[in-house]
Short mmCIF file of C-alpha atoms in Angstrom, two decimals:
data_model
loop_
_atom_site.label_atom_id
_atom_site.label_comp_id
_atom_site.label_asym_id
_atom_site.label_seq_id
_atom_site.Cartn_x
_atom_site.Cartn_y
_atom_site.Cartn_z
CA MET A 12 -24.81 -137.98 123.22
CA ASN A 13 -26.42 -141.60 123.29
CA ALA A 14 -29.03 -143.00 124.68
CA LYS A 15 -29.42 -142.12 127.99
CA GLY A 16 -28.12 -138.16 127.33
CA ALA A 17 -24.39 -138.98 128.12
CA PRO A 18 -21.69 -138.22 125.59
CA PRO A 19 -20.54 -140.92 123.73
CA GLU A 20 -17.89 -142.96 124.51
CA ALA A 21 -14.41 -142.96 123.16
CA PRO A 22 -13.30 -145.36 120.18
CA VAL A 23 -11.65 -148.11 121.67
CA GLU A 24 -8.28 -148.47 120.92
CA GLU A 25 -6.39 -151.21 119.27
CA GLY A 26 -5.74 -154.38 120.98
CA VAL A 27 -7.74 -153.41 124.11
CA GLU A 28 -10.74 -155.54 124.38
CA GLU A 29 -14.33 -154.38 125.40
CA GLU A 30 -14.42 -157.20 127.66
CA GLN A 31 -12.32 -155.36 129.88
CA GLN A 32 -13.85 -151.81 130.34
CA VAL A 33 -15.84 -151.92 133.01
CA GLU A 34 -18.62 -148.93 132.92
CA ALA A 35 -17.91 -145.95 134.59
CA THR A 36 -20.76 -144.00 136.45
CA PRO A 37 -22.04 -140.94 135.12
CA GLU A 38 -20.11 -139.16 137.58
CA VAL A 39 -17.12 -140.62 137.19
CA GLU A 40 -17.35 -140.49 133.43
CA ALA A 41 -18.22 -136.95 133.34
CA SER A 42 -15.37 -135.62 135.17
CA GLU A 43 -12.77 -138.06 133.11
CA ASP A 44 -14.46 -135.97 130.09
CA ASP A 45 -14.09 -132.84 131.54
CA SER A 46 -10.62 -133.17 132.46
CA GLY A 47 -9.86 -134.52 129.00
CA ILE A 48 -12.02 -132.07 127.00
CA GLY A 49 -10.13 -129.33 129.10
CA ALA A 50 -6.62 -131.51 128.40
CA ARG A 51 -8.13 -130.88 124.95
CA VAL A 52 -8.93 -127.19 124.61
CA THR A 53 -6.30 -126.02 126.52
CA ALA A 54 -3.73 -127.85 123.76
CA VAL A 55 -6.12 -126.47 121.26
CA PHE A 56 -5.59 -123.31 122.76
CA THR A 57 -2.22 -123.38 123.13
CA ALA A 58 -1.86 -124.54 119.22
CA ALA A 59 -3.72 -121.71 117.99
CA GLU A 60 -1.67 -119.00 119.91
CA LYS A 61 1.30 -120.82 118.73
CA ALA A 62 -0.04 -120.76 115.47
CA GLY A 63 -1.53 -117.34 115.51
CA GLN A 64 2.49 -116.33 116.76
CA HIS A 65 3.73 -117.78 113.83
CA ILE A 66 0.78 -116.54 111.67
CA VAL A 67 2.03 -112.78 113.35
CA THR A 68 5.99 -113.32 112.60
CA LEU A 69 4.91 -114.46 108.85
CA ALA A 70 3.26 -111.32 108.23
CA ARG A 71 5.55 -109.37 109.97
CA GLU A 72 8.29 -111.01 107.93
CA GLU A 73 6.19 -110.78 104.83
CA ALA A 74 5.41 -107.00 105.94
CA GLU A 75 9.50 -105.92 106.16
CA ASP A 76 9.70 -107.68 102.58
CA ILE A 77 7.09 -105.71 101.26
CA ARG A 78 8.61 -102.47 103.03
CA ARG A 79 11.64 -103.50 101.48
CA GLU A 80 10.49 -103.46 98.61
CA ALA A 81 8.85 -100.66 98.47
CA ARG A 82 11.28 -98.92 99.29
CA ALA A 83 13.80 -100.23 96.18
CA GLU A 84 10.88 -99.67 93.66
CA ALA A 85 10.33 -96.01 95.41
CA ASP A 86 14.32 -95.76 94.72
CA ALA A 87 14.71 -96.81 91.60
CA TYR A 88 11.64 -94.63 90.51
CA LEU A 89 13.50 -91.17 92.22
CA ARG A 90 16.26 -92.37 90.45
CA GLU A 91 14.94 -92.61 87.24
CA GLN A 92 13.20 -89.36 87.93
CA LYS A 93 16.29 -87.36 88.79
CA LEU A 94 17.21 -88.60 85.18
CA GLN A 95 14.84 -87.60 83.77
CA ALA A 96 15.00 -83.95 85.22
CA ASP A 97 18.29 -83.85 84.62
CA LYS A 98 17.99 -84.82 80.66
CA GLU A 99 14.95 -81.67 80.54
CA VAL A 100 17.49 -79.38 82.28
CA GLU A 101 20.11 -80.39 79.89
CA GLN A 102 17.50 -80.02 77.01
CA ILE A 103 16.67 -76.34 78.48
CA PHE A 104 20.31 -75.36 79.20
CA ALA A 105 21.00 -75.89 75.19
CA ASP A 106 17.87 -74.69 73.92
CA ALA A 107 18.57 -71.39 75.69
CA ARG A 108 22.34 -71.45 74.46
CA ARG A 109 20.62 -71.92 71.08
CA ARG A 110 18.37 -69.18 71.73
CA ALA A 111 21.27 -67.20 72.93
CA GLU A 112 23.33 -67.79 70.17
CA ALA A 113 20.57 -67.21 67.47
CA ILE A 114 20.46 -63.80 69.61
CA GLU A 115 23.54 -63.09 69.32
CA GLU A 116 24.04 -63.62 65.40
CA ASP A 117 21.09 -61.70 65.23
CA ALA A 118 22.61 -58.39 66.98
CA ARG A 119 25.89 -58.68 65.53
CA ILE A 120 23.74 -58.80 62.24
CA ALA A 121 22.08 -55.99 63.02
CA ALA A 122 25.39 -54.61 64.39
CA ARG A 123 26.58 -54.80 60.97
CA GLN A 124 23.74 -53.39 59.38
CA VAL A 125 23.83 -50.14 61.50
CA GLU A 126 27.79 -50.32 60.93
CA ASP A 127 27.16 -50.91 57.42
CA ASP A 128 24.71 -48.18 57.06
CA ALA A 129 26.46 -45.44 59.19
CA ARG A 130 30.01 -45.95 56.64
CA VAL A 131 26.98 -45.03 53.83
CA ARG A 132 26.09 -41.95 55.67
CA LYS A 133 29.72 -40.97 56.40
CA GLU A 134 30.52 -41.46 52.36
CA ARG A 135 27.18 -39.62 51.32
CA LEU A 136 28.46 -36.56 54.05
CA ARG A 137 31.60 -37.05 53.08
CA GLU A 138 30.08 -36.31 48.98
CA GLU A 139 27.97 -33.96 49.77
CA ALA A 140 30.32 -31.52 51.74
CA ARG A 141 32.70 -32.33 49.04
CA LEU A 142 29.99 -31.18 46.44
CA ILE A 143 28.75 -27.71 48.83
CA GLU A 144 33.26 -27.18 48.79
CA GLU A 145 32.99 -27.50 44.83
CA ARG A 146 29.94 -25.08 45.04
CA ILE A 147 31.25 -22.42 47.54
CA THR A 148 34.70 -22.55 45.40
CA TRP A 149 32.36 -21.85 42.11
CA ALA A 150 30.95 -19.03 43.68
CA LYS A 151 34.04 -17.36 44.97
CA GLU A 152 35.68 -17.92 41.47
CA GLY A 153 32.77 -16.54 40.35
CA LEU A 154 31.84 -13.54 42.45
CA GLY A 155 35.42 -12.98 42.02
CA GLU A 156 34.83 -13.05 37.94
CA VAL A 157 32.17 -10.87 38.83
CA ASN A 158 34.24 -8.30 40.63
CA ASP A 159 36.72 -7.97 38.31
CA ARG A 160 34.25 -6.80 35.82
CA LEU A 161 32.99 -4.92 37.68
CA GLU A 162 36.12 -3.20 38.36
CA GLU A 163 36.42 -2.69 34.72
CA VAL A 164 33.22 -1.21 33.98
CA PHE A 165 33.76 0.74 36.95
CA LEU A 166 36.94 2.20 34.90
CA GLU A 167 35.84 2.43 32.29
CA ASN A 168 33.28 4.71 33.37
CA GLU A 169 35.10 6.75 35.84
CA PRO A 170 35.74 10.05 34.37
CA LEU A 171 39.22 11.01 33.99
CA ALA A 172 39.89 14.01 35.91
CA LEU A 173 37.37 16.31 37.23
CA PRO A 174 38.05 20.01 36.38
CA PRO A 175 37.87 21.87 39.24
CA ASP A 176 34.89 23.59 40.18
CA SER A 177 34.56 26.80 38.68
CA ASP A 178 31.72 28.92 40.34
CA SER A 179 30.50 31.74 38.13
#
């Protein structure tokens, strides 16, 4: 503002002489300044609205880009995790197969041992049965010999004939 309390005058455009400017009365000057300021304020608001809309559009586009990028990263992470899970499942199955094969092999070994033990026991039982049969045969032969000797002893000691009993 100048010393009179009025706003400063606008700079003079090139090619326009100062002498041609007519001093306006403060009322006319204020009314021209108000309409010029209003137009300027409107222009500023319009420019601000357009800039705001442009900023909002850019922000939406950037948000959409970020959303697409996040979705792509999430999909990639999901694929990576799925592959990792598949590898872990394959490892678990491989370990389970190895354990099952080891258990099966242990069972085969145990079965062979049981069969071997059964075969050995069967052979022992056969041998024991054979020995018992031999003892029975030996015992029969021995009893036959004893019987023969007893018969010989009884025959030797048997009186030839007993005389008839005389009662006197």
